[in-house]
Amino acid sequence: MASGKELCEGVEWRIRVVDGSSEVLVPPTGLARKVWLRTKGLISGLGMKVRMFLKQAWDMGANDPRKVIHCIKVGLALTIVSLVYFMRPLYDGVGGNAMWAIMTVVVVFEPTVGATLYKCLNRVCATCLAGFLAVGVHWIASQSGDRFEPFVVGASIFILASIATFSRFIPSVKSMFDYGAMIFILTFSIVAISGYRVDKLFDLAHQRISTIIIGTSLCILVIMLVCPIWSGQELHSLTVRNMDKLSDSLDGCVRQYFTNSNGEDDQKLQGYKCVLSSKASEESMANFARWEPSHGRFNFRHPWKQYLKIGASMRSCAYCIEALNSCINSENQAAESIKKHLSTSCLKVSSSSSSAIKELAESVKKMNKSPTIDLLVEEMNSALEELHNDLKSLSHLLNPSTTAENQISATGLVHFMEIIPVVTLASILIEISVRIEALVGSVEELVKESEMKDKIVAKEEKPEGTMKALQR
């Protein structure tokens, strides 16, 4: 029997031409065929990767159009600042240093208004301060003679750079001026060690500062006038979304545990993980929001730091929900009879707690105190009392021995091991309810401070409006 290879080698392809003769088509073999097949495979693979990349880019832009808008704004800002080269009066004023304006736009332009203002103001202030100090140090060094000039410049760089670097470790300075401290060190070091004369340094400093002001001003105008994205609004929306996710995860986890239902949306059950991982985003947004002017319903002195307290309270609840999720996936499960005994009260606690968090989300969203939050907290506490009573009624399942040693019998020990998982879950629910009350206090404090700030701003604007009315 011929092998497969011999059969393949014995196959021929024939074509019949018009005159009746036939020709044998022999497939190409050898090095040329191998090269062609490999090249074809590489081209096909590259085309597939390009197609997948374009599809991912399209999906990303469709899911979040603000990213596309940000790209357009960056291109617009760079296009406008590039016109400095083509406008003769501006080019004559700043000379070849117009490139610094383009570099400034690339470095400081951020997706949100707060982040852009933070970098722009830090860059301008740090550049001006470092430039003036560097010119002064350079003048003092030049007056010291060629012998002492390197020592004066070196000592000044060592002292000021060390102080500026140390300031970056101070929490209050780091949160507000970390970028400015870095720019100060860079600018001072470059200008101080330059070999220009003092009069040339003044011209250089003037041109550099002018181009940086042009670049930062243009960035501020574009970021605030063309589809602005506010850090404060982003933080506000993130807080509301995290509360909704926390509520869905809490209710879903407890319901899945007691009803053994696997139809719950896994994305909702795992929503608490977004709360756990949002600390860095909340801190950066709150920091940038403090640089933003009044916009929408957020005044200049809006209590942005209070959002961080709310975020911390939500994370404390999320840690407990993570423990609940561990109970669901644990191999040591309670008996169905015991779970049924506590299911009603536990579901009531989770439902009332979830409703309370939902109402807090609405309160933050509308920035006013909810009229029903006190009632929901009372319902949660009432459900907690019922859960406490059900836990006390579990004592008869332990079956303790009546011997002198007062030891638990074998049957009682078995029952005790069956009770532990569900009692653990119930205790976590009780702890979550306590932490939700702390979350309620944080939200009410935010609403109260926001209303107080609004009243202060209204009082400050009222005399001005009254004077205008009298003048009319």
CSV table of C-alpha atoms in Angstrom, one decimal:
chain,number,residue,atom,x,y,z
A,1,MET,CA,0.0,0.0,0.0
A,2,ALA,CA,1.5,3.3,-1.0
A,3,SER,CA,2.2,5.9,1.6
A,4,GLY,CA,0.4,9.3,1.7
A,5,LYS,CA,3.5,11.0,0.5
A,6,GLU,CA,3.8,8.8,-2.5
A,7,LEU,CA,0.2,9.3,-3.4
A,8,CYS,CA,0.6,13.1,-3.2
A,9,GLU,CA,3.6,12.9,-5.4
A,10,GLY,CA,1.8,10.8,-7.9
A,11,VAL,CA,-1.1,13.3,-8.4
A,12,GLU,CA,-1.0,15.3,-11.6
A,13,TRP,CA,-3.1,18.2,-12.9
A,14,ARG,CA,-3.8,18.3,-16.6
A,15,ILE,CA,-5.5,20.9,-18.7
A,16,ARG,CA,-6.8,20.4,-22.2
A,17,VAL,CA,-6.1,23.0,-24.8
A,18,VAL,CA,-8.1,23.8,-28.0
A,19,ASP,CA,-6.1,21.5,-30.3
A,20,GLY,CA,-6.9,18.5,-28.1
A,21,SER,CA,-3.4,18.2,-26.6
A,22,SER,CA,-2.9,18.3,-22.8
A,23,GLU,CA,-0.2,19.7,-20.6
A,24,VAL,CA,0.8,18.7,-17.1
A,25,LEU,CA,0.8,21.4,-14.4
A,26,VAL,CA,3.5,20.7,-11.9
A,27,PRO,CA,3.3,22.8,-8.6
A,28,PRO,CA,6.3,25.0,-8.0
A,29,THR,CA,8.8,23.5,-5.6
A,30,GLY,CA,12.1,24.5,-4.1
A,31,LEU,CA,13.3,27.7,-2.4
A,32,ALA,CA,11.1,30.1,-4.4
A,33,ARG,CA,7.9,28.4,-3.2
A,34,LYS,CA,9.0,28.5,0.4
A,35,VAL,CA,9.9,32.1,0.2
A,36,TRP,CA,6.6,33.0,-1.4
A,37,LEU,CA,4.6,31.1,1.2
A,38,ARG,CA,6.5,32.7,4.1
A,39,THR,CA,6.1,36.2,2.6
A,40,LYS,CA,2.4,35.6,2.1
A,41,GLY,CA,2.0,34.4,5.7
A,42,LEU,CA,3.8,37.5,7.0
A,43,ILE,CA,1.7,39.8,5.0
A,44,SER,CA,-1.5,38.1,6.1
A,45,GLY,CA,-0.4,38.2,9.7
A,46,LEU,CA,0.5,41.9,9.5
A,47,GLY,CA,-2.7,42.7,7.8
A,48,MET,CA,-4.7,40.9,10.6
A,49,LYS,CA,-2.8,42.7,13.3
A,50,VAL,CA,-3.4,46.1,11.7
A,51,ARG,CA,-7.1,45.3,11.3
A,52,MET,CA,-7.4,44.3,15.0
A,53,PHE,CA,-5.5,47.4,16.1
A,54,LEU,CA,-7.8,49.7,14.1
A,55,LYS,CA,-10.9,47.8,15.5
A,56,GLN,CA,-9.6,48.3,19.1
A,57,ALA,CA,-8.9,52.0,18.4
A,58,TRP,CA,-12.4,52.5,16.9
A,59,ASP,CA,-14.1,50.8,19.9
A,60,MET,CA,-12.0,52.9,22.3
A,61,GLY,CA,-13.1,56.1,20.6
A,62,ALA,CA,-16.7,55.0,20.4
A,63,ASN,CA,-16.8,54.0,24.1
A,64,ASP,CA,-15.3,57.3,25.2
A,65,PRO,CA,-15.5,60.1,22.6
A,66,ARG,CA,-13.8,62.5,25.0
A,67,LYS,CA,-10.5,60.8,24.2
A,68,VAL,CA,-11.0,61.7,20.5
A,69,ILE,CA,-11.9,65.3,21.5
A,70,HIS,CA,-8.8,65.6,23.6
A,71,CYS,CA,-6.6,64.5,20.6
A,72,ILE,CA,-8.3,67.1,18.4
A,73,LYS,CA,-7.7,69.8,21.0
A,74,VAL,CA,-4.0,69.0,21.3
A,75,GLY,CA,-3.7,69.2,17.5
A,76,LEU,CA,-5.6,72.5,17.5
A,77,ALA,CA,-3.4,74.0,20.2
A,78,LEU,CA,-0.2,72.9,18.4
A,79,THR,CA,-1.4,74.2,15.1
A,80,ILE,CA,-2.2,77.6,16.6
A,81,VAL,CA,1.1,77.9,18.5
A,82,SER,CA,3.0,76.9,15.3
A,83,LEU,CA,1.7,80.1,13.7
A,84,VAL,CA,4.1,82.0,15.8
A,85,TYR,CA,6.8,81.0,13.3
A,86,PHE,CA,4.7,82.5,10.5
A,87,MET,CA,3.7,85.7,12.2
A,88,ARG,CA,6.6,88.1,11.7
A,89,PRO,CA,5.9,90.4,14.7
A,90,LEU,CA,5.7,87.6,17.2
A,91,TYR,CA,8.7,85.8,15.6
A,92,ASP,CA,10.8,89.0,15.9
A,93,GLY,CA,9.8,89.3,19.5
A,94,VAL,CA,10.7,85.8,20.7
A,95,GLY,CA,13.2,84.8,18.0
A,96,GLY,CA,14.2,81.2,17.6
A,97,ASN,CA,12.9,80.4,21.1
A,98,ALA,CA,9.4,80.1,19.7
A,99,MET,CA,10.1,76.4,19.8
A,100,TRP,CA,9.7,76.6,23.6
A,101,ALA,CA,6.0,77.5,23.1
A,102,ILE,CA,5.4,74.3,21.2
A,103,MET,CA,7.3,72.3,23.8
A,104,THR,CA,5.2,73.9,26.5
A,105,VAL,CA,1.9,72.9,24.8
A,106,VAL,CA,3.1,69.3,24.4
A,107,VAL,CA,4.2,69.1,28.1
A,108,VAL,CA,1.3,70.8,29.9
A,109,PHE,CA,-1.7,69.9,27.9
A,110,GLU,CA,-3.8,67.4,29.8
A,111,PRO,CA,-7.3,65.9,29.3
A,112,THR,CA,-8.9,67.9,32.1
A,113,VAL,CA,-9.1,71.6,32.9
A,114,GLY,CA,-7.8,71.2,36.4
A,115,ALA,CA,-4.7,69.1,35.4
A,116,THR,CA,-3.9,71.6,32.6
A,117,LEU,CA,-4.2,74.6,34.9
A,118,TYR,CA,-2.1,72.9,37.5
A,119,LYS,CA,0.7,72.3,35.1
A,120,CYS,CA,0.4,75.7,33.4
A,121,LEU,CA,0.5,77.8,36.6
A,122,ASN,CA,3.2,75.7,38.1
A,123,ARG,CA,5.4,76.0,35.0
A,124,VAL,CA,5.0,79.8,34.7
A,125,CYS,CA,5.6,80.5,38.3
A,126,ALA,CA,8.5,78.1,38.6
A,127,THR,CA,10.1,79.4,35.4
A,128,CYS,CA,9.9,83.0,36.4
A,129,LEU,CA,11.2,82.4,39.9
A,130,ALA,CA,14.0,80.2,38.8
A,131,GLY,CA,14.9,82.6,36.0
A,132,PHE,CA,15.2,85.6,38.2
A,133,LEU,CA,17.2,83.7,40.9
A,134,ALA,CA,19.5,82.3,38.3
A,135,VAL,CA,20.2,85.7,36.7
A,136,GLY,CA,20.9,87.1,40.2
A,137,VAL,CA,23.3,84.3,41.1
A,138,HIS,CA,25.0,84.6,37.7
A,139,TRP,CA,25.5,88.3,38.3
A,140,ILE,CA,27.0,87.7,41.8
A,141,ALA,CA,29.2,85.0,40.4
A,142,SER,CA,30.5,87.2,37.6
A,143,GLN,CA,31.4,89.9,40.2
A,144,SER,CA,33.3,87.4,42.2
A,145,GLY,CA,36.0,86.9,39.6
A,146,ASP,CA,36.9,83.9,37.5
A,147,ARG,CA,38.5,82.1,40.4
A,148,PHE,CA,35.4,82.1,42.7
A,149,GLU,CA,32.7,82.1,40.0
A,150,PRO,CA,32.4,78.2,39.7
A,151,PHE,CA,32.2,77.9,43.5
A,152,VAL,CA,29.4,80.5,43.8
A,153,VAL,CA,27.4,78.9,41.0
A,154,GLY,CA,28.0,75.4,42.3
A,155,ALA,CA,27.0,76.3,45.9
A,156,SER,CA,23.8,78.0,44.7
A,157,ILE,CA,22.8,75.0,42.6
A,158,PHE,CA,23.5,72.7,45.6
A,159,ILE,CA,21.5,74.7,48.1
A,160,LEU,CA,18.5,75.6,46.0
A,161,ALA,CA,18.2,72.2,44.3
A,162,SER,CA,18.4,70.4,47.7
A,163,ILE,CA,15.8,72.7,49.2
A,164,ALA,CA,13.4,72.3,46.2
A,165,THR,CA,13.9,68.5,46.2
A,166,PHE,CA,13.2,68.3,49.9
A,167,SER,CA,10.0,70.3,49.5
A,168,ARG,CA,8.7,67.6,47.2
A,169,PHE,CA,8.5,65.2,50.1
A,170,ILE,CA,6.2,67.6,52.1
A,171,PRO,CA,2.7,66.3,51.5
A,172,SER,CA,1.0,69.7,51.2
A,173,VAL,CA,3.7,70.9,48.8
A,174,LYS,CA,3.8,67.7,46.8
A,175,SER,CA,0.1,67.7,46.2
A,176,MET,CA,0.0,71.3,44.9
A,177,PHE,CA,3.5,72.2,43.6
A,178,ASP,CA,5.4,69.0,42.9
A,179,TYR,CA,5.5,69.8,39.1
A,180,GLY,CA,6.5,73.4,39.8
A,181,ALA,CA,9.4,72.3,42.1
A,182,MET,CA,10.7,70.0,39.3
A,183,ILE,CA,10.6,72.8,36.7
A,184,PHE,CA,12.3,75.2,39.2
A,185,ILE,CA,15.2,72.8,39.6
A,186,LEU,CA,15.5,72.2,35.8
A,187,THR,CA,15.3,75.9,34.8
A,188,PHE,CA,17.6,77.2,37.6
A,189,SER,CA,20.3,74.6,36.8
A,190,ILE,CA,20.2,75.3,33.0
A,191,VAL,CA,20.3,79.1,33.4
A,192,ALA,CA,22.8,79.2,36.2
A,193,ILE,CA,25.5,77.2,34.5
A,194,SER,CA,25.0,78.8,31.1
A,195,GLY,CA,28.0,80.7,29.8
A,196,TYR,CA,26.1,83.8,28.6
A,197,ARG,CA,26.9,87.3,29.8
A,198,VAL,CA,24.4,88.9,32.2
A,199,ASP,CA,22.8,91.1,29.5
A,200,LYS,CA,22.4,88.1,27.2
A,201,LEU,CA,20.8,86.2,30.1
A,202,PHE,CA,18.2,88.9,30.5
A,203,ASP,CA,17.3,88.6,26.8
A,204,LEU,CA,17.2,84.8,27.0
A,205,ALA,CA,15.1,84.8,30.1
A,206,HIS,CA,12.7,87.3,28.6
A,207,GLN,CA,12.3,85.2,25.4
A,208,ARG,CA,11.9,82.0,27.3
A,209,ILE,CA,9.3,83.4,29.7
A,210,SER,CA,7.4,85.0,26.9
A,211,THR,CA,7.2,81.8,24.9
A,212,ILE,CA,6.1,79.8,27.9
A,213,ILE,CA,3.4,82.4,28.7
A,214,ILE,CA,2.2,82.2,25.1
A,215,GLY,CA,2.1,78.4,25.2
A,216,THR,CA,0.4,78.1,28.6
A,217,SER,CA,-2.2,80.9,27.8
A,218,LEU,CA,-3.1,79.1,24.6
A,219,CYS,CA,-3.5,75.8,26.4
A,220,ILE,CA,-5.8,77.4,29.0
A,221,LEU,CA,-8.0,79.0,26.3
A,222,VAL,CA,-8.3,75.8,24.3
A,223,ILE,CA,-8.9,73.5,27.3
A,224,MET,CA,-11.6,75.8,28.7
A,225,LEU,CA,-13.4,76.9,25.6
A,226,VAL,CA,-13.4,73.7,23.5
A,227,CYS,CA,-15.5,70.9,25.1
A,228,PRO,CA,-14.0,71.3,28.6
A,229,ILE,CA,-13.6,68.3,30.8
A,230,TRP,CA,-13.7,69.4,34.5
A,231,SER,CA,-11.8,67.4,37.1
A,232,GLY,CA,-14.4,68.3,39.7
A,233,GLN,CA,-17.2,67.0,37.6
A,234,GLU,CA,-15.3,63.8,36.9
A,235,LEU,CA,-14.7,63.3,40.6
A,236,HIS,CA,-18.4,64.0,41.4
A,237,SER,CA,-19.5,61.5,38.7
A,238,LEU,CA,-17.0,58.9,39.9
A,239,THR,CA,-18.3,59.1,43.5
A,240,VAL,CA,-21.8,58.6,42.3
A,241,ARG,CA,-20.9,55.6,40.1
A,242,ASN,CA,-18.9,54.0,42.9
A,243,MET,CA,-21.9,54.2,45.2
A,244,ASP,CA,-24.1,52.5,42.7
A,245,LYS,CA,-21.6,49.8,42.1
A,246,LEU,CA,-21.2,49.3,45.9
A,247,SER,CA,-24.9,49.0,46.3
A,248,ASP,CA,-25.3,46.4,43.5
A,249,SER,CA,-22.4,44.3,44.7
A,250,LEU,CA,-23.7,44.2,48.3
A,251,ASP,CA,-27.2,43.2,47.3
A,252,GLY,CA,-26.1,40.8,44.7
A,253,CYS,CA,-23.6,38.9,46.9
A,254,VAL,CA,-26.0,38.3,49.7
A,255,ARG,CA,-28.8,37.2,47.3
A,256,GLN,CA,-26.5,34.8,45.5
A,257,TYR,CA,-25.4,33.3,48.8
A,258,PHE,CA,-28.8,32.5,50.2
A,259,THR,CA,-30.7,31.8,46.9
A,260,ASN,CA,-27.8,29.8,45.2
A,261,SER,CA,-28.5,31.7,42.0
A,262,ASN,CA,-25.8,31.9,39.4
A,263,GLY,CA,-27.7,34.2,37.1
A,264,GLU,CA,-26.4,37.3,38.8
A,265,ASP,CA,-24.4,39.7,36.5
A,266,ASP,CA,-20.8,39.0,37.4
A,267,GLN,CA,-19.9,42.6,36.5
A,268,LYS,CA,-22.3,43.9,39.1
A,269,LEU,CA,-21.1,41.5,41.7
A,270,GLN,CA,-17.5,42.5,41.1
A,271,GLY,CA,-18.3,46.3,41.1
A,272,TYR,CA,-16.8,46.8,44.6
A,273,LYS,CA,-13.4,46.2,43.1
A,274,CYS,CA,-13.7,49.5,41.2
A,275,VAL,CA,-14.2,51.2,44.5
A,276,LEU,CA,-11.1,49.6,46.0
A,277,SER,CA,-8.9,50.7,43.1
A,278,SER,CA,-10.2,54.3,42.7
A,279,LYS,CA,-8.2,55.9,45.6
A,280,ALA,CA,-5.4,57.2,43.4
A,281,SER,CA,-7.9,58.6,40.8
A,282,GLU,CA,-9.9,60.3,43.5
A,283,GLU,CA,-6.9,62.0,45.1
A,284,SER,CA,-5.6,63.3,41.7
A,285,MET,CA,-9.0,64.5,40.7
A,286,ALA,CA,-9.6,66.3,44.0
A,287,ASN,CA,-6.2,67.9,43.8
A,288,PHE,CA,-6.8,69.2,40.2
A,289,ALA,CA,-10.3,70.3,41.0
A,290,ARG,CA,-9.0,72.8,43.5
A,291,TRP,CA,-7.2,74.6,40.7
A,292,GLU,CA,-10.4,75.0,38.6
A,293,PRO,CA,-12.6,78.1,38.6
A,294,SER,CA,-16.3,78.0,39.3
A,295,HIS,CA,-18.1,75.9,36.8
A,296,GLY,CA,-21.7,74.7,36.8
A,297,ARG,CA,-22.9,74.2,40.3
A,298,PHE,CA,-19.4,73.9,41.7
A,299,ASN,CA,-18.1,77.2,43.2
A,300,PHE,CA,-14.5,78.0,43.6
A,301,ARG,CA,-14.4,76.9,47.2
A,302,HIS,CA,-16.3,73.7,46.8
A,303,PRO,CA,-15.4,71.1,49.5
A,304,TRP,CA,-13.4,68.8,47.2
A,305,LYS,CA,-11.5,67.2,50.1
A,306,GLN,CA,-14.8,65.9,51.5
A,307,TYR,CA,-15.1,63.6,48.5
A,308,LEU,CA,-11.9,61.8,49.7
A,309,LYS,CA,-13.6,61.1,53.1
A,310,ILE,CA,-16.6,59.7,51.2
A,311,GLY,CA,-14.2,57.6,49.1
A,312,ALA,CA,-12.5,56.2,52.2
A,313,SER,CA,-15.9,55.3,53.8
A,314,MET,CA,-16.9,53.5,50.6
A,315,ARG,CA,-13.6,51.6,50.5
A,316,SER,CA,-14.2,50.4,54.1
A,317,CYS,CA,-17.6,49.0,53.0
A,318,ALA,CA,-16.0,47.5,49.9
A,319,TYR,CA,-13.5,45.5,52.0
A,320,CYS,CA,-16.4,44.0,53.9
A,321,ILE,CA,-18.1,43.1,50.6
A,322,GLU,CA,-14.9,41.4,49.5
A,323,ALA,CA,-15.1,39.3,52.6
A,324,LEU,CA,-18.7,38.5,51.7
A,325,ASN,CA,-17.6,37.4,48.3
A,326,SER,CA,-15.0,35.1,50.0
A,327,CYS,CA,-17.9,33.5,52.0
A,328,ILE,CA,-19.7,32.7,48.8
A,329,ASN,CA,-16.7,31.0,47.3
A,330,SER,CA,-15.7,29.2,50.4
A,331,GLU,CA,-15.6,25.4,50.4
A,332,ASN,CA,-16.9,25.2,54.0
A,333,GLN,CA,-20.6,26.0,53.5
A,334,ALA,CA,-23.4,26.1,56.2
A,335,ALA,CA,-26.2,23.6,56.2
A,336,GLU,CA,-29.3,24.6,54.1
A,337,SER,CA,-31.5,24.5,57.2
A,338,ILE,CA,-29.3,27.0,59.0
A,339,LYS,CA,-29.0,29.3,55.9
A,340,LYS,CA,-32.8,29.2,55.6
A,341,HIS,CA,-33.2,30.2,59.2
A,342,LEU,CA,-31.1,33.4,58.7
A,343,SER,CA,-31.9,34.1,55.0
A,344,THR,CA,-34.9,36.4,55.6
A,345,SER,CA,-33.2,38.7,58.1
A,346,CYS,CA,-29.9,38.8,56.2
A,347,LEU,CA,-31.7,39.6,52.9
A,348,LYS,CA,-33.6,42.4,54.7
A,349,VAL,CA,-30.3,43.8,56.0
A,350,SER,CA,-28.6,43.7,52.6
A,351,SER,CA,-31.7,45.1,50.8
A,352,SER,CA,-32.1,48.0,53.3
A,353,SER,CA,-28.3,48.7,53.3
A,354,SER,CA,-28.3,48.7,49.5
A,355,SER,CA,-31.2,51.0,49.3
A,356,ALA,CA,-29.5,53.4,51.7
A,357,ILE,CA,-26.4,53.5,49.6
A,358,LYS,CA,-28.5,54.1,46.4
A,359,GLU,CA,-30.2,57.0,48.2
A,360,LEU,CA,-26.9,58.5,49.2
A,361,ALA,CA,-25.8,58.3,45.6
A,362,GLU,CA,-28.8,60.3,44.6
A,363,SER,CA,-28.1,62.8,47.4
A,364,VAL,CA,-24.6,63.3,46.1
A,365,LYS,CA,-25.8,63.5,42.5
A,366,LYS,CA,-28.3,66.3,43.3
A,367,MET,CA,-26.1,67.8,46.0
A,368,ASN,CA,-28.9,68.1,48.6
A,369,LYS,CA,-30.0,66.1,51.7
A,370,SER,CA,-32.3,63.2,50.9
A,371,PRO,CA,-35.6,63.4,52.8
A,372,THR,CA,-35.9,59.6,53.0
A,373,ILE,CA,-32.3,58.7,54.1
A,374,ASP,CA,-33.3,58.8,57.8
A,375,LEU,CA,-36.2,56.5,57.2
A,376,LEU,CA,-33.9,54.1,55.3
A,377,VAL,CA,-31.4,54.1,58.1
A,378,GLU,CA,-34.2,53.2,60.6
A,379,GLU,CA,-35.3,50.3,58.3
A,380,MET,CA,-31.7,49.1,58.2
A,381,ASN,CA,-31.4,49.2,62.0
A,382,SER,CA,-34.7,47.4,62.4
A,383,ALA,CA,-33.5,44.7,60.1
A,384,LEU,CA,-30.3,44.5,62.2
A,385,GLU,CA,-32.4,43.9,65.3
A,386,GLU,CA,-34.2,41.1,63.6
A,387,LEU,CA,-30.9,39.6,62.5
A,388,HIS,CA,-29.6,39.8,66.1
A,389,ASN,CA,-32.7,37.9,67.4
A,390,ASP,CA,-32.3,35.2,64.7
A,391,LEU,CA,-28.6,34.7,65.7
A,392,LYS,CA,-29.6,34.3,69.4
A,393,SER,CA,-32.1,31.6,68.4
A,394,LEU,CA,-29.3,29.5,66.9
A,395,SER,CA,-28.0,28.5,70.4
A,396,HIS,CA,-30.3,25.5,70.6
A,397,LEU,CA,-28.5,23.9,67.6
A,398,LEU,CA,-25.2,23.6,69.5
A,399,ASN,CA,-26.5,20.8,71.8
A,400,PRO,CA,-24.1,21.3,74.6
A,401,SER,CA,-23.3,18.3,76.9
A,402,THR,CA,-24.4,18.3,80.5
A,403,THR,CA,-21.4,16.5,81.9
A,404,ALA,CA,-19.3,17.9,84.7
A,405,GLU,CA,-16.6,19.1,82.3
A,406,ASN,CA,-19.2,21.1,80.4
A,407,GLN,CA,-17.7,20.0,77.0
A,408,ILE,CA,-19.5,20.2,73.7
A,409,SER,CA,-20.7,16.8,72.5
A,410,ALA,CA,-19.7,15.4,69.1
A,411,THR,CA,-23.1,16.2,67.6
A,412,GLY,CA,-22.9,19.7,69.0
A,413,LEU,CA,-19.5,20.3,67.6
A,414,VAL,CA,-20.8,19.2,64.1
A,415,HIS,CA,-23.6,21.7,64.4
A,416,PHE,CA,-21.2,24.4,65.6
A,417,MET,CA,-19.0,23.9,62.5
A,418,GLU,CA,-22.1,24.2,60.3
A,419,ILE,CA,-23.1,27.4,62.0
A,420,ILE,CA,-19.8,29.2,61.7
A,421,PRO,CA,-20.0,30.2,57.9
A,422,VAL,CA,-23.4,31.8,58.1
A,423,VAL,CA,-22.6,33.5,61.4
A,424,THR,CA,-19.5,34.9,59.8
A,425,LEU,CA,-21.6,36.3,56.9
A,426,ALA,CA,-24.1,37.8,59.3
A,427,SER,CA,-21.4,39.5,61.4
A,428,ILE,CA,-20.0,41.0,58.2
A,429,LEU,CA,-23.4,42.3,57.3
A,430,ILE,CA,-23.6,43.9,60.7
A,431,GLU,CA,-20.2,45.5,60.3
A,432,ILE,CA,-21.2,46.8,56.8
A,433,SER,CA,-24.3,48.5,58.3
A,434,VAL,CA,-22.2,50.3,60.9
A,435,ARG,CA,-19.9,51.5,58.2
A,436,ILE,CA,-22.8,52.7,56.1
A,437,GLU,CA,-23.9,54.9,58.9
A,438,ALA,CA,-20.4,56.5,58.8
A,439,LEU,CA,-20.9,56.9,55.0
A,440,VAL,CA,-24.2,58.6,55.7
A,441,GLY,CA,-22.4,61.1,58.0
A,442,SER,CA,-19.7,61.9,55.3
A,443,VAL,CA,-22.3,62.5,52.6
A,444,GLU,CA,-24.4,64.8,54.9
A,445,GLU,CA,-21.3,66.7,55.8
A,446,LEU,CA,-20.5,67.2,52.1
A,447,VAL,CA,-24.0,68.5,51.4
A,448,LYS,CA,-23.9,70.8,54.4
A,449,GLU,CA,-20.5,72.3,53.5
A,450,SER,CA,-21.6,72.7,49.9
A,451,GLU,CA,-24.8,74.6,50.9
A,452,MET,CA,-22.7,76.8,53.3
A,453,LYS,CA,-20.3,77.6,50.5
A,454,ASP,CA,-23.1,78.5,48.2
A,455,LYS,CA,-24.6,80.8,50.8
A,456,ILE,CA,-21.3,82.5,51.3
A,457,VAL,CA,-20.8,83.1,47.6
A,458,ALA,CA,-24.4,84.4,47.3
A,459,LYS,CA,-23.8,86.9,50.1
A,460,GLU,CA,-20.6,88.1,48.5
A,461,GLU,CA,-22.3,88.6,45.1
A,462,LYS,CA,-25.4,90.2,46.6
A,463,PRO,CA,-23.8,93.6,47.5
A,464,GLU,CA,-22.3,93.9,44.1
A,465,GLY,CA,-25.6,93.2,42.5
A,466,THR,CA,-27.4,95.7,44.8
A,467,MET,CA,-24.9,98.4,43.9
A,468,LYS,CA,-25.4,97.8,40.2
A,469,ALA,CA,-29.2,98.0,40.7
A,470,LEU,CA,-28.8,101.3,42.6
A,471,GLN,CA,-26.6,102.8,39.9
A,472,ARG,CA,-29.2,101.9,37.3
